[in-house]
PDB file of C-alpha atoms in Angstrom:
ATOM      1  CA  MET A   1      25.186  42.182   1.718  1.00  0.00           C
ATOM      2  CA  LYS A   2      25.360  40.259   4.959  1.00  0.00           C
ATOM      3  CA  THR A   3      28.948  38.961   4.597  1.00  0.00           C
ATOM      4  CA  SER A   4      31.916  40.451   6.550  1.00  0.00           C
ATOM      5  CA  PHE A   5      33.045  41.885   3.134  1.00  0.00           C
ATOM      6  CA  ALA A   6      29.634  43.842   3.055  1.00  0.00           C
ATOM      7  CA  VAL A   7      30.230  45.115   6.661  1.00  0.00           C
ATOM      8  CA  SER A   8      33.885  46.245   6.108  1.00  0.00           C
ATOM      9  CA  PHE A   9      32.741  47.835   2.691  1.00  0.00           C
ATOM     10  CA  LEU A  10      29.844  49.640   4.526  1.00  0.00           C
ATOM     11  CA  CYS A  11      32.338  50.922   7.294  1.00  0.00           C
ATOM     12  CA  PHE A  12      34.503  52.112   4.608  1.00  0.00           C
ATOM     13  CA  ALA A  13      31.626  53.943   2.994  1.00  0.00           C
ATOM     14  CA  LEU A  14      30.488  55.499   6.338  1.00  0.00           C
ATOM     15  CA  SER A  15      34.116  56.664   6.943  1.00  0.00           C
ATOM     16  CA  ALA A  16      33.997  58.251   3.593  1.00  0.00           C
ATOM     17  CA  GLY A  17      30.969  60.193   4.413  1.00  0.00           C
ATOM     18  CA  THR A  18      28.649  58.333   2.190  1.00  0.00           C
ATOM     19  CA  PHE A  19      26.097  58.064   5.059  1.00  0.00           C
ATOM     20  CA  PRO A  20      27.032  60.929   7.500  1.00  0.00           C
ATOM     21  CA  ALA A  21      23.721  60.979   9.121  1.00  0.00           C
ATOM     22  CA  HIS A  22      24.288  57.458  10.233  1.00  0.00           C
ATOM     23  CA  ALA A  23      28.023  57.567  11.055  1.00  0.00           C
ATOM     24  CA  GLU A  24      27.423  57.534  14.979  1.00  0.00           C
ATOM     25  CA  THR A  25      24.384  55.258  14.820  1.00  0.00           C
ATOM     26  CA  SER A  26      26.250  52.481  12.812  1.00  0.00           C
ATOM     27  CA  LYS A  27      28.499  51.925  15.876  1.00  0.00           C
ATOM     28  CA  THR A  28      25.495  50.182  17.656  1.00  0.00           C
ATOM     29  CA  LEU A  29      24.111  48.196  14.877  1.00  0.00           C
ATOM     30  CA  THR A  30      24.587  44.618  14.249  1.00  0.00           C
ATOM     31  CA  ASP A  31      26.475  43.221  11.123  1.00  0.00           C
ATOM     32  CA  GLU A  32      22.940  42.242   9.625  1.00  0.00           C
ATOM     33  CA  GLN A  33      21.546  45.637  10.207  1.00  0.00           C
ATOM     34  CA  LEU A  34      24.604  47.323   8.636  1.00  0.00           C
ATOM     35  CA  GLY A  35      24.102  45.101   5.740  1.00  0.00           C
ATOM     36  CA  GLN A  36      20.355  45.917   5.488  1.00  0.00           C
ATOM     37  CA  MET A  37      21.366  49.689   5.483  1.00  0.00           C
ATOM     38  CA  ALA A  38      24.001  49.155   2.685  1.00  0.00           C
ATOM     39  CA  GLU A  39      21.322  47.456   0.436  1.00  0.00           C
ATOM     40  CA  ARG A  40      18.803  50.161   0.901  1.00  0.00           C
ATOM     41  CA  TYR A  41      21.220  52.916   0.355  1.00  0.00           C
ATOM     42  CA  PHE A  42      22.660  51.490  -2.834  1.00  0.00           C
ATOM     43  CA  GLU A  43      19.310  50.564  -4.158  1.00  0.00           C
ATOM     44  CA  GLN A  44      18.523  54.288  -3.839  1.00  0.00           C
ATOM     45  CA  HIS A  45      21.856  55.427  -5.220  1.00  0.00           C
ATOM     46  CA  PRO A  46      23.175  52.864  -7.657  1.00  0.00           C
ATOM     47  CA  ASP A  47      25.358  55.386  -9.425  1.00  0.00           C
ATOM     48  CA  LYS A  48      27.640  55.659  -6.284  1.00  0.00           C
ATOM     49  CA  LEU A  49      28.156  51.882  -5.814  1.00  0.00           C
ATOM     50  CA  GLY A  50      30.695  51.537  -8.616  1.00  0.00           C
ATOM     51  CA  ARG A  51      32.942  54.546  -7.466  1.00  0.00           C
ATOM     52  CA  ILE A  52      32.843  53.405  -3.919  1.00  0.00           C
ATOM     53  CA  MET A  53      33.631  49.907  -4.723  1.00  0.00           C
ATOM     54  CA  ALA A  54      36.599  50.804  -6.920  1.00  0.00           C
ATOM     55  CA  THR A  55      37.962  53.106  -4.216  1.00  0.00           C
ATOM     56  CA  TRP A  56      37.420  50.195  -1.411  1.00  0.00           C
ATOM     57  CA  LEU A  57      39.162  47.668  -3.768  1.00  0.00           C
ATOM     58  CA  SER A  58      42.133  49.792  -4.459  1.00  0.00           C
ATOM     59  CA  GLU A  59      42.756  50.059  -0.670  1.00  0.00           C
ATOM     60  CA  HIS A  60      41.876  46.493   0.095  1.00  0.00           C
ATOM     61  CA  PRO A  61      43.691  44.459  -2.874  1.00  0.00           C
ATOM     62  CA  GLU A  62      43.968  41.375  -0.544  1.00  0.00           C
ATOM     63  CA  PHE A  63      40.164  40.774  -1.108  1.00  0.00           C
ATOM     64  CA  LEU A  64      40.781  40.511  -5.029  1.00  0.00           C
ATOM     65  CA  VAL A  65      43.658  38.026  -4.264  1.00  0.00           C
ATOM     66  CA  THR A  66      41.471  36.103  -1.719  1.00  0.00           C
ATOM     67  CA  ALA A  67      38.527  35.958  -4.357  1.00  0.00           C
ATOM     68  CA  SER A  68      40.779  34.887  -7.271  1.00  0.00           C
ATOM     69  CA  GLN A  69      42.173  32.157  -5.196  1.00  0.00           C
ATOM     70  CA  ASN A  70      38.789  31.039  -3.964  1.00  0.00           C
ATOM     71  CA  LEU A  71      37.477  30.959  -7.568  1.00  0.00           C
ATOM     72  CA  GLN A  72      40.476  28.910  -8.695  1.00  0.00           C
ATOM     73  CA  GLN A  73      40.046  26.501  -5.946  1.00  0.00           C
ATOM     74  CA  LYS A  74      36.440  25.999  -6.733  1.00  0.00           C
ATOM     75  CA  GLN A  75      37.117  25.600 -10.489  1.00  0.00           C
ATOM     76  CA  GLU A  76      39.693  22.984  -9.877  1.00  0.00           C
ATOM     77  CA  MET A  77      37.469  21.089  -7.664  1.00  0.00           C
ATOM     78  CA  GLU A  78      34.740  21.110 -10.087  1.00  0.00           C
ATOM     79  CA  GLN A  79      36.958  20.086 -12.872  1.00  0.00           C
ATOM     80  CA  ARG A  80      38.265  17.169 -10.823  1.00  0.00           C
ATOM     81  CA  GLN A  81      34.773  16.024  -9.930  1.00  0.00           C
ATOM     82  CA  VAL A  82      34.015  15.902 -13.785  1.00  0.00           C
ATOM     83  CA  MET A  83      37.303  13.954 -14.428  1.00  0.00           C
ATOM     84  CA  GLN A  84      36.437  11.664 -11.659  1.00  0.00           C
ATOM     85  CA  SER A  85      33.131  10.778 -13.178  1.00  0.00           C
ATOM     86  CA  LEU A  86      34.650  10.394 -16.658  1.00  0.00           C
ATOM     87  CA  ALA A  87      37.435   8.196 -15.193  1.00  0.00           C
ATOM     88  CA  TRP A  88      34.793   5.945 -13.729  1.00  0.00           C
ATOM     89  CA  LYS A  89      32.876   5.788 -16.766  1.00  0.00           C
ATOM     90  CA  GLU A  90      36.130   4.772 -18.790  1.00  0.00           C
ATOM     91  CA  ARG A  91      37.084   2.339 -16.234  1.00  0.00           C
ATOM     92  CA  ALA A  92      37.332  -0.730 -18.634  1.00  0.00           C
ATOM     93  CA  THR A  93      39.368   1.253 -21.064  1.00  0.00           C
ATOM     94  CA  LEU A  94      41.729   2.805 -18.291  1.00  0.00           C
ATOM     95  CA  LEU A  95      42.324  -0.913 -16.951  1.00  0.00           C
ATOM     96  CA  ASP A  96      42.583  -2.556 -20.408  1.00  0.00           C
ATOM     97  CA  PRO A  97      44.898  -5.619 -19.808  1.00  0.00           C
ATOM     98  CA  ALA A  98      46.639  -4.952 -23.083  1.00  0.00           C
ATOM     99  CA  THR A  99      47.958  -1.749 -21.537  1.00  0.00           C
ATOM    100  CA  PRO A 100      51.689  -1.922 -20.129  1.00  0.00           C
ATOM    101  CA  SER A 101      51.348  -2.642 -16.355  1.00  0.00           C
ATOM    102  CA  VAL A 102      53.276  -4.017 -13.471  1.00  0.00           C
ATOM    103  CA  GLY A 103      51.718  -5.623 -10.413  1.00  0.00           C
ATOM    104  CA  PRO A 104      49.033  -8.232  -9.892  1.00  0.00           C
ATOM    105  CA  LYS A 105      46.395  -8.031 -12.750  1.00  0.00           C
ATOM    106  CA  ASP A 106      43.669  -8.974 -10.100  1.00  0.00           C
ATOM    107  CA  ALA A 107      44.732  -6.093  -7.674  1.00  0.00           C
ATOM    108  CA  LYS A 108      42.177  -4.359  -5.801  1.00  0.00           C
ATOM    109  CA  VAL A 109      43.544  -0.996  -6.755  1.00  0.00           C
ATOM    110  CA  ALA A 110      45.052   0.394  -9.913  1.00  0.00           C
ATOM    111  CA  LEU A 111      47.190   3.550 -10.206  1.00  0.00           C
ATOM    112  CA  VAL A 112      46.995   4.823 -13.890  1.00  0.00           C
ATOM    113  CA  MET A 113      49.696   7.231 -15.059  1.00  0.00           C
ATOM    114  CA  PHE A 114      49.494   9.152 -18.479  1.00  0.00           C
ATOM    115  CA  PHE A 115      52.958  10.451 -19.366  1.00  0.00           C
ATOM    116  CA  ASP A 116      55.336  11.677 -22.052  1.00  0.00           C
ATOM    117  CA  TYR A 117      58.966  10.609 -22.109  1.00  0.00           C
ATOM    118  CA  GLN A 118      60.028  14.202 -23.089  1.00  0.00           C
ATOM    119  CA  CYS A 119      58.004  15.883 -20.094  1.00  0.00           C
ATOM    120  CA  ILE A 120      60.230  17.190 -17.496  1.00  0.00           C
ATOM    121  CA  TYR A 121      57.672  16.786 -14.666  1.00  0.00           C
ATOM    122  CA  CYS A 122      57.322  13.067 -15.769  1.00  0.00           C
ATOM    123  CA  SER A 123      60.983  12.698 -15.348  1.00  0.00           C
ATOM    124  CA  LYS A 124      61.007  14.405 -11.915  1.00  0.00           C
ATOM    125  CA  ILE A 125      58.090  12.277 -10.648  1.00  0.00           C
ATOM    126  CA  ASN A 126      59.393   8.724 -11.850  1.00  0.00           C
ATOM    127  CA  PRO A 127      61.872   8.312  -8.930  1.00  0.00           C
ATOM    128  CA  VAL A 128      58.860   8.911  -6.730  1.00  0.00           C
ATOM    129  CA  LEU A 129      56.690   6.429  -8.479  1.00  0.00           C
ATOM    130  CA  GLU A 130      59.307   3.779  -8.335  1.00  0.00           C
ATOM    131  CA  GLN A 131      59.077   4.147  -4.469  1.00  0.00           C
ATOM    132  CA  VAL A 132      55.421   4.026  -4.696  1.00  0.00           C
ATOM    133  CA  ILE A 133      55.644   0.757  -6.700  1.00  0.00           C
ATOM    134  CA  LYS A 134      58.052  -0.910  -4.183  1.00  0.00           C
ATOM    135  CA  ALA A 135      55.790   0.096  -1.277  1.00  0.00           C
ATOM    136  CA  ASN A 136      52.638  -1.322  -2.915  1.00  0.00           C
ATOM    137  CA  PRO A 137      53.211  -4.620  -4.293  1.00  0.00           C
ATOM    138  CA  LYS A 138      49.482  -5.584  -4.249  1.00  0.00           C
ATOM    139  CA  VAL A 139      48.657  -2.626  -6.478  1.00  0.00           C
ATOM    140  CA  ARG A 140      48.632  -2.775 -10.225  1.00  0.00           C
ATOM    141  CA  PHE A 141      50.374   0.075 -11.923  1.00  0.00           C
ATOM    142  CA  VAL A 142      49.274   1.026 -15.504  1.00  0.00           C
ATOM    143  CA  PHE A 143      51.417   3.020 -17.969  1.00  0.00           C
ATOM    144  CA  LYS A 144      49.549   5.122 -20.769  1.00  0.00           C
ATOM    145  CA  ASP A 145      51.994   6.343 -23.121  1.00  0.00           C
ATOM    146  CA  PHE A 146      50.543   9.968 -23.945  1.00  0.00           C
ATOM    147  CA  PRO A 147      53.263  11.583 -26.241  1.00  0.00           C
ATOM    148  CA  ILE A 148      51.577  15.043 -26.575  1.00  0.00           C
ATOM    149  CA  PHE A 149      55.097  16.429 -27.386  1.00  0.00           C
ATOM    150  CA  ALA A 150      55.449  14.259 -30.460  1.00  0.00           C
ATOM    151  CA  SER A 151      54.536  17.011 -32.689  1.00  0.00           C
ATOM    152  CA  ARG A 152      57.402  19.123 -31.496  1.00  0.00           C
ATOM    153  CA  TRP A 153      59.782  16.457 -30.586  1.00  0.00           C
ATOM    154  CA  PRO A 154      59.205  13.200 -32.724  1.00  0.00           C
ATOM    155  CA  VAL A 155      61.465  11.179 -30.291  1.00  0.00           C
ATOM    156  CA  SER A 156      58.712  11.358 -27.965  1.00  0.00           C
ATOM    157  CA  GLY A 157      56.424   9.455 -30.165  1.00  0.00           C
ATOM    158  CA  TYR A 158      59.243   7.027 -30.924  1.00  0.00           C
ATOM    159  CA  ALA A 159      60.143   6.337 -27.386  1.00  0.00           C
ATOM    160  CA  ALA A 160      56.494   5.618 -26.639  1.00  0.00           C
ATOM    161  CA  ALA A 161      56.217   3.180 -29.447  1.00  0.00           C
ATOM    162  CA  VAL A 162      59.550   1.441 -28.347  1.00  0.00           C
ATOM    163  CA  GLY A 163      58.012   0.928 -24.965  1.00  0.00           C
ATOM    164  CA  GLU A 164      54.806  -0.466 -26.250  1.00  0.00           C
ATOM    165  CA  THR A 165      56.722  -2.887 -28.430  1.00  0.00           C
ATOM    166  CA  ILE A 166      58.836  -4.048 -25.521  1.00  0.00           C
ATOM    167  CA  TRP A 167      55.812  -4.443 -23.520  1.00  0.00           C
ATOM    168  CA  GLN A 168      53.883  -6.581 -26.308  1.00  0.00           C
ATOM    169  CA  GLN A 169      57.109  -8.703 -26.974  1.00  0.00           C
ATOM    170  CA  LYS A 170      59.016  -8.926 -23.505  1.00  0.00           C
ATOM    171  CA  GLY A 171      56.401  -8.431 -20.806  1.00  0.00           C
ATOM    172  CA  ALA A 172      55.904  -6.340 -17.814  1.00  0.00           C
ATOM    173  CA  GLN A 173      59.565  -6.288 -16.217  1.00  0.00           C
ATOM    174  CA  ALA A 174      61.405  -5.479 -19.384  1.00  0.00           C
ATOM    175  CA  TYR A 175      58.952  -2.703 -20.020  1.00  0.00           C
ATOM    176  CA  LEU A 176      59.472  -1.288 -16.616  1.00  0.00           C
ATOM    177  CA  ALA A 177      63.227  -1.597 -16.958  1.00  0.00           C
ATOM    178  CA  TYR A 178      63.172   0.287 -20.166  1.00  0.00           C
ATOM    179  CA  HIS A 179      60.682   3.015 -18.771  1.00  0.00           C
ATOM    180  CA  ASN A 180      62.799   3.783 -15.887  1.00  0.00           C
ATOM    181  CA  ALA A 181      66.047   3.637 -18.201  1.00  0.00           C
ATOM    182  CA  VAL A 182      64.638   6.434 -20.449  1.00  0.00           C
ATOM    183  CA  PHE A 183      63.736   8.536 -17.474  1.00  0.00           C
ATOM    184  CA  SER A 184      66.984   8.083 -15.794  1.00  0.00           C
ATOM    185  CA  THR A 185      68.852   9.636 -18.978  1.00  0.00           C
ATOM    186  CA  GLY A 186      67.655  12.848 -17.280  1.00  0.00           C
ATOM    187  CA  LYS A 187      66.969  14.161 -20.780  1.00  0.00           C
ATOM    188  CA  ASN A 188      63.744  15.906 -21.617  1.00  0.00           C
ATOM    189  CA  GLU A 189      62.008  18.951 -23.211  1.00  0.00           C
ATOM    190  CA  GLY A 190      63.547  18.005 -26.440  1.00  0.00           C
ATOM    191  CA  ALA A 191      66.927  16.778 -25.328  1.00  0.00           C
ATOM    192  CA  LEU A 192      66.053  13.184 -25.355  1.00  0.00           C
ATOM    193  CA  THR A 193      67.311  11.458 -28.731  1.00  0.00           C
ATOM    194  CA  ALA A 194      66.640   8.463 -30.544  1.00  0.00           C
ATOM    195  CA  GLN A 195      69.931   7.160 -29.627  1.00  0.00           C
ATOM    196  CA  ASP A 196      69.145   7.547 -25.892  1.00  0.00           C
ATOM    197  CA  VAL A 197      66.002   5.544 -26.624  1.00  0.00           C
ATOM    198  CA  ASN A 198      67.747   2.820 -28.632  1.00  0.00           C
ATOM    199  CA  GLN A 199      70.317   2.487 -25.742  1.00  0.00           C
ATOM    200  CA  ALA A 200      67.584   2.080 -23.245  1.00  0.00           C
ATOM    201  CA  ALA A 201      66.006  -0.632 -25.396  1.00  0.00           C
ATOM    202  CA  ASP A 202      69.321  -2.348 -26.527  1.00  0.00           C
ATOM    203  CA  LYS A 203      68.746  -5.292 -23.906  1.00  0.00           C
ATOM    204  CA  TRP A 204      65.020  -5.988 -25.040  1.00  0.00           C
ATOM    205  CA  LEU A 205      64.720  -5.193 -28.735  1.00  0.00           C
ATOM    206  CA  SER A 206      67.350  -5.681 -31.567  1.00  0.00           C
ATOM    207  CA  ALA A 207      67.949  -3.021 -34.324  1.00  0.00           C
ATOM    208  CA  GLN A 208      65.786  -5.241 -36.602  1.00  0.00           C
ATOM    209  CA  GLN A 209      62.934  -5.429 -34.090  1.00  0.00           C
ATOM    210  CA  ARG A 210      63.090  -1.514 -33.443  1.00  0.00           C
ATOM    211  CA  LYS A 211      62.046  -1.365 -37.054  1.00  0.00           C
ATOM    212  CA  THR A 212      58.664  -2.791 -36.328  1.00  0.00           C
ATOM    213  CA  VAL A 213      57.828  -0.128 -33.480  1.00  0.00           C
ATOM    214  CA  ASP A 214      55.227   1.513 -35.940  1.00  0.00           C
ATOM    215  CA  LYS A 215      52.999  -1.530 -35.164  1.00  0.00           C
ATOM    216  CA  ALA A 216      52.328  -0.009 -31.865  1.00  0.00           C
ATOM    217  CA  GLN A 217      50.701   3.218 -33.110  1.00  0.00           C
ATOM    218  CA  PRO A 218      47.077   1.986 -32.711  1.00  0.00           C
ATOM    219  CA  ALA A 219      47.674   1.415 -28.973  1.00  0.00           C
ATOM    220  CA  ILE A 220      49.304   4.847 -28.626  1.00  0.00           C
ATOM    221  CA  GLN A 221      46.529   6.706 -30.573  1.00  0.00           C
ATOM    222  CA  ALA A 222      43.984   4.890 -28.292  1.00  0.00           C
ATOM    223  CA  ASN A 223      45.721   6.299 -25.347  1.00  0.00           C
ATOM    224  CA  MET A 224      45.449   9.755 -26.803  1.00  0.00           C
ATOM    225  CA  ASP A 225      41.795   9.386 -27.565  1.00  0.00           C
ATOM    226  CA  LEU A 226      41.191   8.238 -24.201  1.00  0.00           C
ATOM    227  CA  GLY A 227      43.063  11.081 -22.593  1.00  0.00           C
ATOM    228  CA  GLN A 228      40.961  13.518 -24.763  1.00  0.00           C
ATOM    229  CA  ARG A 229      37.779  11.879 -23.365  1.00  0.00           C
ATOM    230  CA  LEU A 230      38.960  12.148 -19.845  1.00  0.00           C
ATOM    231  CA  GLN A 231      39.929  15.890 -20.477  1.00  0.00           C
ATOM    232  CA  ILE A 232      43.690  15.294 -19.626  1.00  0.00           C
ATOM    233  CA  ALA A 233      45.553  18.320 -20.995  1.00  0.00           C
ATOM    234  CA  GLY A 234      49.023  17.524 -19.895  1.00  0.00           C
ATOM    235  CA  THR A 235      51.419  15.209 -18.339  1.00  0.00           C
ATOM    236  CA  PRO A 236      51.773  13.571 -15.863  1.00  0.00           C
ATOM    237  CA  ALA A 237      48.319  12.738 -14.971  1.00  0.00           C
ATOM    238  CA  PHE A 238      47.285  10.093 -12.467  1.00  0.00           C
ATOM    239  CA  ILE A 239      44.129   8.217 -11.723  1.00  0.00           C
ATOM    240  CA  ILE A 240      43.916   5.921  -8.799  1.00  0.00           C
ATOM    241  CA  MET A 241      40.860   3.739  -8.768  1.00  0.00           C
ATOM    242  CA  PRO A 242      39.423   0.405  -7.540  1.00  0.00           C
ATOM    243  CA  GLN A 243      39.484  -2.265 -10.137  1.00  0.00           C
ATOM    244  CA  ASN A 244      36.356  -4.077  -9.447  1.00  0.00           C
ATOM    245  CA  ALA A 245      34.014  -2.920  -6.645  1.00  0.00           C
ATOM    246  CA  GLY A 246      33.465   0.757  -5.438  1.00  0.00           C
ATOM    247  CA  ASP A 247      32.127   3.708  -7.211  1.00  0.00           C
ATOM    248  CA  ALA A 248      33.184   7.095  -8.588  1.00  0.00           C
ATOM    249  CA  GLN A 249      33.792   8.580  -5.135  1.00  0.00           C
ATOM    250  CA  ALA A 250      36.606   6.112  -4.555  1.00  0.00           C
ATOM    251  CA  VAL A 251      38.629   7.544  -7.624  1.00  0.00           C
ATOM    252  CA  THR A 252      41.124   9.972  -7.296  1.00  0.00           C
ATOM    253  CA  VAL A 253      42.334  12.252 -10.320  1.00  0.00           C
ATOM    254  CA  ILE A 254      45.540  14.139 -10.065  1.00  0.00           C
ATOM    255  CA  PRO A 255      46.105  16.360 -13.061  1.00  0.00           C
ATOM    256  CA  GLY A 256      49.762  17.190 -12.708  1.00  0.00           C
ATOM    257  CA  SER A 257      52.665  16.361 -10.557  1.00  0.00           C
ATOM    258  CA  THR A 258      52.328  15.328  -7.043  1.00  0.00           C
ATOM    259  CA  THR A 259      54.022  13.501  -4.011  1.00  0.00           C
ATOM    260  CA  GLN A 260      54.491  10.118  -2.647  1.00  0.00           C
ATOM    261  CA  ASP A 261      52.233  10.801   0.358  1.00  0.00           C
ATOM    262  CA  ILE A 262      49.334  12.251  -1.883  1.00  0.00           C
ATOM    263  CA  LEU A 263      49.713   8.987  -4.190  1.00  0.00           C
ATOM    264  CA  GLN A 264      49.822   6.786  -1.065  1.00  0.00           C
ATOM    265  CA  LYS A 265      46.521   8.500   0.385  1.00  0.00           C
ATOM    266  CA  ALA A 266      44.760   7.914  -3.049  1.00  0.00           C
ATOM    267  CA  ILE A 267      45.638   4.382  -2.900  1.00  0.00           C
ATOM    268  CA  SER A 268      44.337   3.840   0.538  1.00  0.00           C
ATOM    269  CA  GLN A 269      41.177   5.708  -0.483  1.00  0.00           C
ATOM    270  CA  ALA A 270      40.698   3.286  -3.393  1.00  0.00           C
ATOM    271  CA  GLU A 271      41.206   0.433  -1.202  1.00  0.00           C
ATOM    272  CA  LYS A 272      38.463   1.351   0.988  1.00  0.00           C
ATOM    273  CA  GLY A 273      35.963   2.141  -2.053  1.00  0.00           C
TER     274      GLY A 273
END
């Protein structure tokens, strides 16, 4: 008990009369000596520790808040490190050339996004991503359809299948135009309809061609399986990584919405990797 918490806690115990014989002496002791005094006392009187601790915490709730925040930050950091390692392990699948993408195929850096067309946060981040794409013509942007809401809102899966079909039949620019058109409807969380999807796809797929979108299901299922292996639990999720050289330390995993600045910093880090 040599931390500032221990010293503060001991001072509280002294003021409460736990160590009345040492109350005056404690004023001249160092933090380390105070900590040692506390350790010895509570080893001899373990029954008093819980009661004093409960009283102290009730009068210092900010300690619980700080402890909770520190624990959460530590857990998030550990989780990101795990996901970072997993992403590097799955690099070949993440960067599969068969996946919808825009930008140079041989780019030094790739930004991979897992998304769902019914996800409100994906919708909100899309204009940001458009700006990042414009600002980074040398980066490859990879789009992993990840329709996690399809069981609740089937249009989620339909929109993903239409997008994959446009990519397979019409290429990158058609896919990106469709992708942005769906998000520009501003409809999500169940509001997006099949009609909205069809209108976004009209320029690229005929009604007859849209009947074949089920052929895209294997690609979508592969994304779902990949996301599970990467421990991606929601959308959006971003992985920014070198395409060739580098190592796992150059990978940035962002499990959630973000900002243009953070994405740009992650791209710069991957470029150095």
